[in-house]
Short mmCIF file of C-alpha atoms in Angstrom, two decimals:
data_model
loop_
_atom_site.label_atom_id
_atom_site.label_comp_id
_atom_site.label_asym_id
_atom_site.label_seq_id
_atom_site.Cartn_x
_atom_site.Cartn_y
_atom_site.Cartn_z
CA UNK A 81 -38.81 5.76 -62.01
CA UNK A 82 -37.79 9.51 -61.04
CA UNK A 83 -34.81 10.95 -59.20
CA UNK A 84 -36.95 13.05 -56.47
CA UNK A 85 -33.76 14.18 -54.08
CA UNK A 86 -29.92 14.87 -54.29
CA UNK A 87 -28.37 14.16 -50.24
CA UNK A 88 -24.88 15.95 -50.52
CA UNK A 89 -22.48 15.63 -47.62
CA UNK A 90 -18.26 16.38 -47.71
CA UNK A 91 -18.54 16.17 -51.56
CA UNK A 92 -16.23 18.35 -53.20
CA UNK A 93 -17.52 21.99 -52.73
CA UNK A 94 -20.47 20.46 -50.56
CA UNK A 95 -18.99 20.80 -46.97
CA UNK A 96 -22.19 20.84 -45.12
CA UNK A 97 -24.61 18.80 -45.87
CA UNK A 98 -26.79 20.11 -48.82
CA UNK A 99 -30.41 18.48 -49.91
CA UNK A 100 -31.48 19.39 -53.47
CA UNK A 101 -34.99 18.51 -54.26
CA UNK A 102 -36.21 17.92 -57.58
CA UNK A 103 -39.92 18.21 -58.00
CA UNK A 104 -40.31 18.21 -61.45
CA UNK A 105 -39.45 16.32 -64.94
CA UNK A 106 -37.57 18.93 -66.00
CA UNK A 107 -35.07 21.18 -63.11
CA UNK A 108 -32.36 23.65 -64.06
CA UNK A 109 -29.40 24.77 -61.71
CA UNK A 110 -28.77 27.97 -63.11
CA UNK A 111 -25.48 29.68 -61.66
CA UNK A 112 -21.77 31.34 -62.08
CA UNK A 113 -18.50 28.87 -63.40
CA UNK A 114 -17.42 27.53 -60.42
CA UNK A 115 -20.02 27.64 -58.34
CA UNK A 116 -20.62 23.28 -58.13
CA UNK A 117 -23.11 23.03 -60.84
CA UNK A 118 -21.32 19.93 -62.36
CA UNK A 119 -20.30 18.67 -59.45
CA UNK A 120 -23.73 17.11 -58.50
CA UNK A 121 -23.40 15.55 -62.34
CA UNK A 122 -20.21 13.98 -60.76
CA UNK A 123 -21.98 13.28 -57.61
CA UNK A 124 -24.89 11.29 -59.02
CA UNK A 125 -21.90 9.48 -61.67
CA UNK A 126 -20.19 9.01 -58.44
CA UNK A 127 -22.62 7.16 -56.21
CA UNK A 128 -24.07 5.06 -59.46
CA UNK A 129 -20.55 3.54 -59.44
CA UNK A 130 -18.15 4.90 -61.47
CA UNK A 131 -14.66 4.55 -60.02
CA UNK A 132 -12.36 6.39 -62.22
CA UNK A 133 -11.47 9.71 -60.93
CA UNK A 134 -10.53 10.90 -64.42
CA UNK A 135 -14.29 11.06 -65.44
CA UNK A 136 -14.56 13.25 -61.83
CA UNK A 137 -12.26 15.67 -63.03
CA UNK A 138 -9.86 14.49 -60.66
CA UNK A 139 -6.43 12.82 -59.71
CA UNK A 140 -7.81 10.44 -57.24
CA UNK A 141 -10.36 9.03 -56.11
CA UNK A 142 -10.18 10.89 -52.30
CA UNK A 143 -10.19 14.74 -54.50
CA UNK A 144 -14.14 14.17 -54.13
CA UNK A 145 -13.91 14.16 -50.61
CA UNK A 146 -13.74 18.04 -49.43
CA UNK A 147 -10.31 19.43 -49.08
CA UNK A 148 -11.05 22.09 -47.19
CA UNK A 149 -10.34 26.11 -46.53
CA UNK A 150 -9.07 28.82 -45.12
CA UNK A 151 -11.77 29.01 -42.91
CA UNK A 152 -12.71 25.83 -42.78
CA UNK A 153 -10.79 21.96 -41.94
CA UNK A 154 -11.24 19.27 -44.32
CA UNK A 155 -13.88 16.48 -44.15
CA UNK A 156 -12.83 13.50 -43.19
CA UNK A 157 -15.58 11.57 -45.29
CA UNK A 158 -17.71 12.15 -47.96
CA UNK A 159 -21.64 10.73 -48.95
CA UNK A 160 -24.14 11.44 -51.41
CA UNK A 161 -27.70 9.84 -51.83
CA UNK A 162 -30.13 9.76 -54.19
CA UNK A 163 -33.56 9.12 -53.88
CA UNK A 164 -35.42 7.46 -56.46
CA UNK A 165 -39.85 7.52 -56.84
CA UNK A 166 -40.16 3.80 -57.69
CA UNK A 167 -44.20 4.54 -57.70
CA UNK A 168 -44.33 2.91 -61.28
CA UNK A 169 -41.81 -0.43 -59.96
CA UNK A 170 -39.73 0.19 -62.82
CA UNK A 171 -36.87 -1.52 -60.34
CA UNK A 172 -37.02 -4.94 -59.94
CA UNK A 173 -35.35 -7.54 -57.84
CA UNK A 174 -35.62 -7.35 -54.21
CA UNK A 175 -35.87 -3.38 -54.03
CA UNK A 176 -38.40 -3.41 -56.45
CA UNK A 177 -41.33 -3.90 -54.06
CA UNK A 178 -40.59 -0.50 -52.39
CA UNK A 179 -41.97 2.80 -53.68
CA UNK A 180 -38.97 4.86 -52.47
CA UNK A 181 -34.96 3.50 -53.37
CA UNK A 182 -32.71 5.27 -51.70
CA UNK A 183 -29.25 4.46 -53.46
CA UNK A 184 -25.97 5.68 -50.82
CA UNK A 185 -22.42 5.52 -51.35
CA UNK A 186 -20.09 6.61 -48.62
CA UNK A 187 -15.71 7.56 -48.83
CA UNK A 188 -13.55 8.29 -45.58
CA UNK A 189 -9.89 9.18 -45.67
CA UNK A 190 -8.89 5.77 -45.70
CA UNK A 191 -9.76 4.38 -48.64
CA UNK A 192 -12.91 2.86 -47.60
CA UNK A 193 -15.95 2.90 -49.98
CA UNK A 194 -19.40 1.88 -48.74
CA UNK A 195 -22.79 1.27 -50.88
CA UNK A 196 -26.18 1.40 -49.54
CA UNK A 197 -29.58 0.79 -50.83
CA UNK A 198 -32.22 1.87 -48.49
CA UNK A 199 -29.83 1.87 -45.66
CA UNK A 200 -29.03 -1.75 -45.92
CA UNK A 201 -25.48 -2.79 -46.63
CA UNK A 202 -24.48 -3.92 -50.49
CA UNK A 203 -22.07 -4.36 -52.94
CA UNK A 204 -20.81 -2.45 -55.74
CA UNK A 205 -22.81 -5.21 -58.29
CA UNK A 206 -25.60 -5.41 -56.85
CA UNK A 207 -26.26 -1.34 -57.68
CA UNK A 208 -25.62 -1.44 -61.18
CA UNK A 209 -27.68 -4.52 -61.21
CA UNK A 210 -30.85 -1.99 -60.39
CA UNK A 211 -30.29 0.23 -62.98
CA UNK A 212 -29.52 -2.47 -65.61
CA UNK A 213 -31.66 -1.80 -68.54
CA UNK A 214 -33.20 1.57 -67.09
CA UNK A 215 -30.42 3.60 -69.33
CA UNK A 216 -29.35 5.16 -65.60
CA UNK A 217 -26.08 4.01 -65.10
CA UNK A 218 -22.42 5.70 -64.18
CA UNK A 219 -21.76 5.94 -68.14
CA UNK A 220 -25.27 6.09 -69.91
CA UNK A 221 -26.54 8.14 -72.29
CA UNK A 222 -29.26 9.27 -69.67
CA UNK A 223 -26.72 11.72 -68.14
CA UNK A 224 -25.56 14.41 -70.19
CA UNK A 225 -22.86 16.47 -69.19
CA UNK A 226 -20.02 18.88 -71.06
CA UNK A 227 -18.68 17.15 -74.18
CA UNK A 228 -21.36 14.18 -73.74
CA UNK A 229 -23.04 14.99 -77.04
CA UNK A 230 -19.47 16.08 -79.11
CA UNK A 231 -18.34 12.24 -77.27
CA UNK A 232 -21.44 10.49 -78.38
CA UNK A 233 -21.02 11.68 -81.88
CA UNK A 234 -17.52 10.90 -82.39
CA UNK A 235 -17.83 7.61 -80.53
CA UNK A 236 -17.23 4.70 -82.59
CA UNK A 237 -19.57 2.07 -83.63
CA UNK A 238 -18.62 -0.45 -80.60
CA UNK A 239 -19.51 2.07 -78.26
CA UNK A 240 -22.76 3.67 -79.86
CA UNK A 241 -24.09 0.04 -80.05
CA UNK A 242 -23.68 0.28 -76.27
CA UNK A 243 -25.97 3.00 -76.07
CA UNK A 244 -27.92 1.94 -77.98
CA UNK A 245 -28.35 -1.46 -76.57
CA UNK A 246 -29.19 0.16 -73.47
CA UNK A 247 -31.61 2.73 -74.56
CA UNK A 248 -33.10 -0.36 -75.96
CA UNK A 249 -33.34 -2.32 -72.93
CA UNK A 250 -31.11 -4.92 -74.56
CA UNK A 251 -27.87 -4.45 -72.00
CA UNK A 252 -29.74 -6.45 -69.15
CA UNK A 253 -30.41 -9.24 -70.95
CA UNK A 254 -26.82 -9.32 -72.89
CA UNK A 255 -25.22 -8.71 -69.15
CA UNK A 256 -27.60 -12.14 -68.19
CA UNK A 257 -26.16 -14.08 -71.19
CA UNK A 258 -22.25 -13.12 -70.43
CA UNK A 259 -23.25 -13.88 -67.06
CA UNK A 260 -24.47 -17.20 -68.04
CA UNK A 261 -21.76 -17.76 -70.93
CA UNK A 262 -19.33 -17.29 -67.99
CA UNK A 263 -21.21 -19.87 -65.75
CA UNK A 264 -21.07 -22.12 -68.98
CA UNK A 265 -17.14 -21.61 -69.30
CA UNK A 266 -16.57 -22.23 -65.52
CA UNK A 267 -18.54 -25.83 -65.97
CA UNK A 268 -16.91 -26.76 -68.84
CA UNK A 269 -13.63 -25.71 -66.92
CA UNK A 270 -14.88 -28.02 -63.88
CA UNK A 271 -15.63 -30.53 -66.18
CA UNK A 272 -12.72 -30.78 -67.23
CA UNK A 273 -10.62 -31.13 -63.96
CA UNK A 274 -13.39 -33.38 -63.11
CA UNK A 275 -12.44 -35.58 -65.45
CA UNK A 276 -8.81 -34.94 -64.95
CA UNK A 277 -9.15 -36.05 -61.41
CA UNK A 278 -11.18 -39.16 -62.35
CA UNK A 279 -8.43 -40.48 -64.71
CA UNK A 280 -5.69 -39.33 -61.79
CA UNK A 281 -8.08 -41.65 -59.02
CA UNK A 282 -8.44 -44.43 -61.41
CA UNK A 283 -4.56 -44.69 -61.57
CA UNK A 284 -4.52 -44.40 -58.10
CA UNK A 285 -7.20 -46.90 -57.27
CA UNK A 286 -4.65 -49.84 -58.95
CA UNK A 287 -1.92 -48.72 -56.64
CA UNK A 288 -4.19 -48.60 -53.72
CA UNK A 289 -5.28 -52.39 -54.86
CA UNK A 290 -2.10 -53.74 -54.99
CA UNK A 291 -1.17 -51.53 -51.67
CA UNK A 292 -4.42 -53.50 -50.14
CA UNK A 293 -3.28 -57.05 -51.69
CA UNK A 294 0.25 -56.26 -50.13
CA UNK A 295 -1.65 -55.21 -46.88
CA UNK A 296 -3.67 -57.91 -46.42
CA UNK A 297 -0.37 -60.25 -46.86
CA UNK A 298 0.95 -58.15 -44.23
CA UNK A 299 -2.19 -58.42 -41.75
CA UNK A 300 -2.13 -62.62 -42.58
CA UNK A 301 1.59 -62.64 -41.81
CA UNK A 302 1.50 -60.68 -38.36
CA UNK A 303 -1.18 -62.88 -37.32
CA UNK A 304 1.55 -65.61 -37.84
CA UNK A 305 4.13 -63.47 -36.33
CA UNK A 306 1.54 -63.19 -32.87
CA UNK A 307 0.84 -66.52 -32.65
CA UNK A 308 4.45 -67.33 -32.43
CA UNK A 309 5.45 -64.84 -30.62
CA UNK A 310 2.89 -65.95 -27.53
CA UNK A 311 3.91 -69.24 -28.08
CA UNK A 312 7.71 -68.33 -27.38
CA UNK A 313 6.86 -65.88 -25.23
CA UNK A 314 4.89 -68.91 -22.44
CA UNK A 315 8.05 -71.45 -22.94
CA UNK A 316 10.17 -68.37 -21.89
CA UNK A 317 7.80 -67.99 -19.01
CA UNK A 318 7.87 -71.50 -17.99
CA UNK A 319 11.96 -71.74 -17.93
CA UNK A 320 11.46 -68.18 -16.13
CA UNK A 321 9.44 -70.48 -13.54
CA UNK A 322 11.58 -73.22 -13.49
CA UNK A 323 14.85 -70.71 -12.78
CA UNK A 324 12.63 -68.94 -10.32
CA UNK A 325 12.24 -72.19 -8.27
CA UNK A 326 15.57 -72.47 -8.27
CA UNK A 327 16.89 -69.60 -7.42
CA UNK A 328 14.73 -69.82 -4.27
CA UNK A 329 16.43 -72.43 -2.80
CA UNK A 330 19.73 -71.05 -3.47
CA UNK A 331 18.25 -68.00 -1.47
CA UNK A 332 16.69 -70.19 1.23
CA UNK A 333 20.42 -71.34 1.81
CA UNK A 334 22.08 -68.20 1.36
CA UNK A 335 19.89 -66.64 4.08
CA UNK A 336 20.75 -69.75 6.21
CA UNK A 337 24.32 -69.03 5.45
CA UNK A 338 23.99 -65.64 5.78
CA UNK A 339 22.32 -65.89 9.52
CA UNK A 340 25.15 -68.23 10.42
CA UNK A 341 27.78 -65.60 9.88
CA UNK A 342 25.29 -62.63 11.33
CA UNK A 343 25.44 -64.67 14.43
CA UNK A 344 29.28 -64.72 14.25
CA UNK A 345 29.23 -61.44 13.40
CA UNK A 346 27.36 -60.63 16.41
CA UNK A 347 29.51 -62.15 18.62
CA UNK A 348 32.67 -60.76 17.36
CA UNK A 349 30.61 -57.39 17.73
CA UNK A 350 29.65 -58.06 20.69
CA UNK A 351 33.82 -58.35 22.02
CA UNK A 352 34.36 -55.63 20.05
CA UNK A 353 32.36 -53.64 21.99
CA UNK A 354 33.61 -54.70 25.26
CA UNK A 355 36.99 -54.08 24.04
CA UNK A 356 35.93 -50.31 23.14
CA UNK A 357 34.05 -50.10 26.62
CA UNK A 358 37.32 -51.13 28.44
CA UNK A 359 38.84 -48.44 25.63
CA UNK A 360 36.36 -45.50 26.50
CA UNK A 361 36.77 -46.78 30.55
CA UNK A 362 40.62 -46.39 30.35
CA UNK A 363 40.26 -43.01 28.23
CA UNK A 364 37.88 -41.50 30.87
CA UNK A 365 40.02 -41.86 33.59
CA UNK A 366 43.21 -40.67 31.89
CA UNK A 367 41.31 -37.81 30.51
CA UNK A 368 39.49 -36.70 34.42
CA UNK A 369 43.72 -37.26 35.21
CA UNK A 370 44.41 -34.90 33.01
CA UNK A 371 41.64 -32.79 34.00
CA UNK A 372 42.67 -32.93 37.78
CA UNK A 373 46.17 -32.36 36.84
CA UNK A 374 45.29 -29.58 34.33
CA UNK A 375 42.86 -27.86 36.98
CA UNK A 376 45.94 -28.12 39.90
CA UNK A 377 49.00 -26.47 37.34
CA UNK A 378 45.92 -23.69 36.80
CA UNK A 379 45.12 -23.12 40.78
CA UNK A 380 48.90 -23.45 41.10
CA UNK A 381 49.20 -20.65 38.33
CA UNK A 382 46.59 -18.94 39.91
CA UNK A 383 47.84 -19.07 43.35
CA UNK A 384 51.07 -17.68 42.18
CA UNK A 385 49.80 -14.93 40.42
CA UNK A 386 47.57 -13.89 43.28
CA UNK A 387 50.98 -13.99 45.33
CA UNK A 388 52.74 -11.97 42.90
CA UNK A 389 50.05 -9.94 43.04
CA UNK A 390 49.68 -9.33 46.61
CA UNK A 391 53.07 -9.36 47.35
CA UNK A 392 53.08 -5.83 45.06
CA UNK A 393 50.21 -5.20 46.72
CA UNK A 394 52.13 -5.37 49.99
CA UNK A 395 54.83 -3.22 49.14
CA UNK A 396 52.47 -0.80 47.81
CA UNK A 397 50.95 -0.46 50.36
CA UNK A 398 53.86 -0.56 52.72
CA UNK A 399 55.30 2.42 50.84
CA UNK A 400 51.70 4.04 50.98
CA UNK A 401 51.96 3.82 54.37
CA UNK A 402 55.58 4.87 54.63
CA UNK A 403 54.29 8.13 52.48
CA UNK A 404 51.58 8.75 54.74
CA UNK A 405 53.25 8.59 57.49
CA UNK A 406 55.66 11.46 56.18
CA UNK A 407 52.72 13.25 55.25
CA UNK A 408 51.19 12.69 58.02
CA UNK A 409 54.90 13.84 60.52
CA UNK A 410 54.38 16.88 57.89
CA UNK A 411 50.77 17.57 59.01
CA UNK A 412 51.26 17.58 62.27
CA UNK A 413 54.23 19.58 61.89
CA UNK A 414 52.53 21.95 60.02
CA UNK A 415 49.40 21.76 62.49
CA UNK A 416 51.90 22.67 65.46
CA UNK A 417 52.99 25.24 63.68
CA UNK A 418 49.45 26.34 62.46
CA UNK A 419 48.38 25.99 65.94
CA UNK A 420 51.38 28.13 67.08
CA UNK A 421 50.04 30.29 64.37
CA UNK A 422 46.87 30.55 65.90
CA UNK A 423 48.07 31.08 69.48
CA UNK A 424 49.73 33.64 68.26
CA UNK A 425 46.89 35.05 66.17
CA UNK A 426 44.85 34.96 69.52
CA UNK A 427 47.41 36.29 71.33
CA UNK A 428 47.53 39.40 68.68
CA UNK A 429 43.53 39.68 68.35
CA UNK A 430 43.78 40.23 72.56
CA UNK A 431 46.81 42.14 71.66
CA UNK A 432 44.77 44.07 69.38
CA UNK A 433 41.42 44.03 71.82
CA UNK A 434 43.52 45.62 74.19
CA UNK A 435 44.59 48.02 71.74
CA UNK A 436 41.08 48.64 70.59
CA UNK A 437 40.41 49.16 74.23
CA UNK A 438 43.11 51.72 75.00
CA UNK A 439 42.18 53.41 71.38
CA UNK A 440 38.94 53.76 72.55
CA UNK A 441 39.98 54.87 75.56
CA UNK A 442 42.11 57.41 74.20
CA UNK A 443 39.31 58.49 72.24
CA UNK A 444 37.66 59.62 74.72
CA UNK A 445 40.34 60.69 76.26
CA UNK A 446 41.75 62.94 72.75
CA UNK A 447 38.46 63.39 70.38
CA UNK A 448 40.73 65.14 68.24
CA UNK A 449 42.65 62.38 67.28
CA UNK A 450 39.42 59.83 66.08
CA UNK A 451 39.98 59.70 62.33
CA UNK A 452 43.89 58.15 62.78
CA UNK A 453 42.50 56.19 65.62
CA UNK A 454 39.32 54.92 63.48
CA UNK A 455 42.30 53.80 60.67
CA UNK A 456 44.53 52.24 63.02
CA UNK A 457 41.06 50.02 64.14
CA UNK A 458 39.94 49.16 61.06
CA UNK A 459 43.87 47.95 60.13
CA UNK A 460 43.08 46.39 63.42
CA UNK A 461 40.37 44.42 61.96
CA UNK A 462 41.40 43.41 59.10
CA UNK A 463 44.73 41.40 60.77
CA UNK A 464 41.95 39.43 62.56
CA UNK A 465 40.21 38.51 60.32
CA UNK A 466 42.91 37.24 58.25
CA UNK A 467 44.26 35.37 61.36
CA UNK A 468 40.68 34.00 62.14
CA UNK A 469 40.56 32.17 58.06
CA UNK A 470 43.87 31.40 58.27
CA UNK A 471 43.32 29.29 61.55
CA UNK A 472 40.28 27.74 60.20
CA UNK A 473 41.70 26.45 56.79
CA UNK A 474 44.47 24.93 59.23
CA UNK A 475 42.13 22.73 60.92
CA UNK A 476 40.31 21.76 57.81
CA UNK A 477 43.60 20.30 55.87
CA UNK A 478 44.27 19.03 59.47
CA UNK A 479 41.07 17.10 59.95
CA UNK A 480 41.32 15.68 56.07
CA UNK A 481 44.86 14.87 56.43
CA UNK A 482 43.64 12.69 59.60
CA UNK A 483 40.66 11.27 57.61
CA UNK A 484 43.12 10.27 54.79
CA UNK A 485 45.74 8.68 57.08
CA UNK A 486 42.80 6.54 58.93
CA UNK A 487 41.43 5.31 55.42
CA UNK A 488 45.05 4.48 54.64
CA UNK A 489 45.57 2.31 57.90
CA UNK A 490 42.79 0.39 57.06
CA UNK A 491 43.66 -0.22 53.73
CA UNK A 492 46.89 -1.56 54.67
CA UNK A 493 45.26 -3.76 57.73
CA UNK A 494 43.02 -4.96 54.70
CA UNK A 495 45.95 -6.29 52.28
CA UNK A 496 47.87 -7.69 55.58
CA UNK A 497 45.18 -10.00 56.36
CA UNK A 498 44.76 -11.26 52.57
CA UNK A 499 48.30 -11.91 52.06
CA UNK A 500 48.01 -14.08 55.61
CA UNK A 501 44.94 -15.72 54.18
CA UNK A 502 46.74 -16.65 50.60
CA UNK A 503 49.71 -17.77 53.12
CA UNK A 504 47.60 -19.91 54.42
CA UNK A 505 46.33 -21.18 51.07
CA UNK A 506 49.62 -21.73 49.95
CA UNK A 507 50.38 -24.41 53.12
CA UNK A 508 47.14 -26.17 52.79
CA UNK A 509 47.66 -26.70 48.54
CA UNK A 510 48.98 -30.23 47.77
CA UNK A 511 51.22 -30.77 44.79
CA UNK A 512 50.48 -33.51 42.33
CA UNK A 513 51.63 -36.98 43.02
CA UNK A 514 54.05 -37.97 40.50
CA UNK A 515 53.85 -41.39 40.58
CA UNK A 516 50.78 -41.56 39.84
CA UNK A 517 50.51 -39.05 36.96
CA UNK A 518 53.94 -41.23 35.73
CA UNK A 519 51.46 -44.42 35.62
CA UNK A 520 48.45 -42.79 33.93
CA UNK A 521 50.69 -41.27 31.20
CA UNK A 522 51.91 -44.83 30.68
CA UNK A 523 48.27 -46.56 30.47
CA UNK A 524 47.70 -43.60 28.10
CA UNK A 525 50.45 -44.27 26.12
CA UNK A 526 49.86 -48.56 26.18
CA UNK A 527 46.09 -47.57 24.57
CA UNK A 528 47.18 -45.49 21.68
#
């Protein structure tokens, strides 16, 4: 068996991932301090199993995952692999049959560590269990680093038989027998609670005897209890029977009884009923009474308000009428005088015709004199046609003074036939007989 390849990947100073080949027995990594020479020693330590960070050179176990640089972010995760020639089977167990063992062990940031062998999933055991007896292990002599010789020679006789056990091939077989010394322990171990639970279910099994004794005493005594029981239990139905029978007679004559006094009932009902009929009768006709006599006080009210009402009417309009005739003496005072107004302004614009005539006249007559003449015209004009809009906004108040006074007549024609008309209303109502509202109130008063 021969390591052929180192897979680096995130491990310490590795941060991209590095393959180092080794085709010979004997390779040397030749190079300046610090450049990560003993860090693949750590790496192949590291994925053989060893899981104290001390023999890493380092606090914890995540310092072999790469911290990172200035240039560079730190890995998240960490793996290295090595891959073994297996061309002689020097492996065995269930590897063995392959010429090629690749052995892979894998860190993240949590915490999580990983071992695979040839890409399939294991455990922690089962990789030291490959290289039991090879003298390849995380601790064996077969990997010499700085102070591994000084450490070997000081070591003390406990732990040089170790290495020498295992450069002896003896370490398997001594790991088989504390294996099996263990298994031997742990039977011995079962044994004895075997035995310790024997004695604790023989004790139990004589209180589970008596329990059964005492249960089977209990099973023979229920049965007595059921028997009984559905022996009381059909003499209680038969006097359950016998009370049954006899409570249906009682009920046959109770509901004969009980018809008896429905009928009675019945007939009492029955006058009751006639006695509320004659009730709601009586309380109909005092009620459309009081209905009619209600309905006459409101026409009555009615009637009198509508008087009232037209009797202000009335007087309105009477004093309406009074006004308008004063307005209307006024008008026609004031249209006499208008129209005296307007005789008068007709009798100045022929006045002033005349003039115009003689002006024109003398203006033919004295040419010299047409610019006083042309002034005196034009003054001339102007009176006429002040006369002429005064006349004509004289006939216009006239003519709506006229309109008004006709609207106003018939206005007042208007409220003197309504008032005949509620008059005549007034004659034809007929006040409320009082005897007879005297002798409903009384039936009223005899049903209450």
């Amino acid at each position: 068996m021969r390591l052929t390849c180192i897979k680096l990947a995130g491990f310490k100073s590795f941060a991209d991932p590095v393959s180092v080949q080794l085709p010979g027995r004997r390779v040397g990594v030749v190079g300046p301090n610090g450049c990560g020479k003993s860090n693949i020693i750590d790496a192949v330590r590291w994925v053989l199993g060893e899981s104290k960070a001390s023999e890493l050179r380092g606090e914890s176990m995540l310092d072999v995952i790469f911290n990172g640089s200035s240039a560079r972010k730190p890995a998240g995760r960490c793996s290295v692999e090595l891959v073994f020639d297996n061309g002689d089977h020097a492996i065995r167990g269930s590897f063995g049959q392959y010429a090629e063992v690749a052995v892979k062990r894998v860190l993240t940031r949590d915490g999580t560590s990983s071992y695979y062998i040839n890409n399939q999933h294991v455990r922690r055991r089962d990789v030291q269990d490959i290289f039991l007896g090879t003298g390849l292990g995380s601790r064996s002599y077969a990997i010499i680093g700085q102070g591994t010789i000084s450490r070997i020679i000081e070591s003390r006789p406990e732990e040089l038989r170790v290495m020498l056990e295992e450069a002896a091939g003896v370490s398997k077989y001594k790991e088989r027998r504390r294996e099996t010394e263990n298994r031997l322990q742990d039977t011995r171990e079962n044994l004895l609670r075997a035995g310790d639970i024997n004695r604790e279910l023989e004790a139990q099994l004589a209180r589970l005897e008596q329990q059964a004794a005492v249960a089977r005493q209990y099973r023979a005594l229920h049965d007595a209890l059921q028997t009984s029981q559905h022996g009381l239990w059909l003499l209680r139905l038969r006097e359950a029977q016998q009370r049954q029978a006899a409570i249906a007679a009682e009920a046959a004559q109770a509901e004969v009884s009980l018809e008896a006094q429905t009928a009675a009932l019945r007939h009492v009902e029955a006058e009751l009923e006639q006695v509320r009929q004659a009730q709601y009768a009586a309380a109909d006709t005092l009620h459309s009474a009081q209905a009619d006599l209600y309905a006459a006080q409101a026409r009555v009210g009615q009637l009198e308000a509508e008087i009232r009402f037209i009797v202000e009417a009335r007087a309105r309009a009477q004093r309406s009428v009074h006004e308008l005739q004063q307005q209307r003496a006024d008008w026609e005072a004031r249209a006499a005088a208008a129209a005296a107004e307007g005789e008068q302004a007709a009798a100045q614009i022929e006045q002033a015709e005349i003039d115009h005539t003689e002006a024109q006249a003398r203006v033919i007559d004295q040419s010299e004199q047409i610019p006083a003449l042309e002034a005196a015209l034009g003054d001339a004009q102007l009176r006429a046609a002040d006369l002429r809009a005064a006349l004509a906004a004289a006939q216009q108040r006239l003519q709506a003074e006229a309109e008004r006074a006709r609207a106003l007549a018939q206005q007042a024609q208007a409220l003197e036939l309504r008032l005949q008309r509620v008059h005549g209303e007034r004659r034809g109502l007929q006040r409320p007989d009082g005897v007879r509202l005297e002798d409903l109130t009384r039936q009223v008063e005899r049903i209450e």
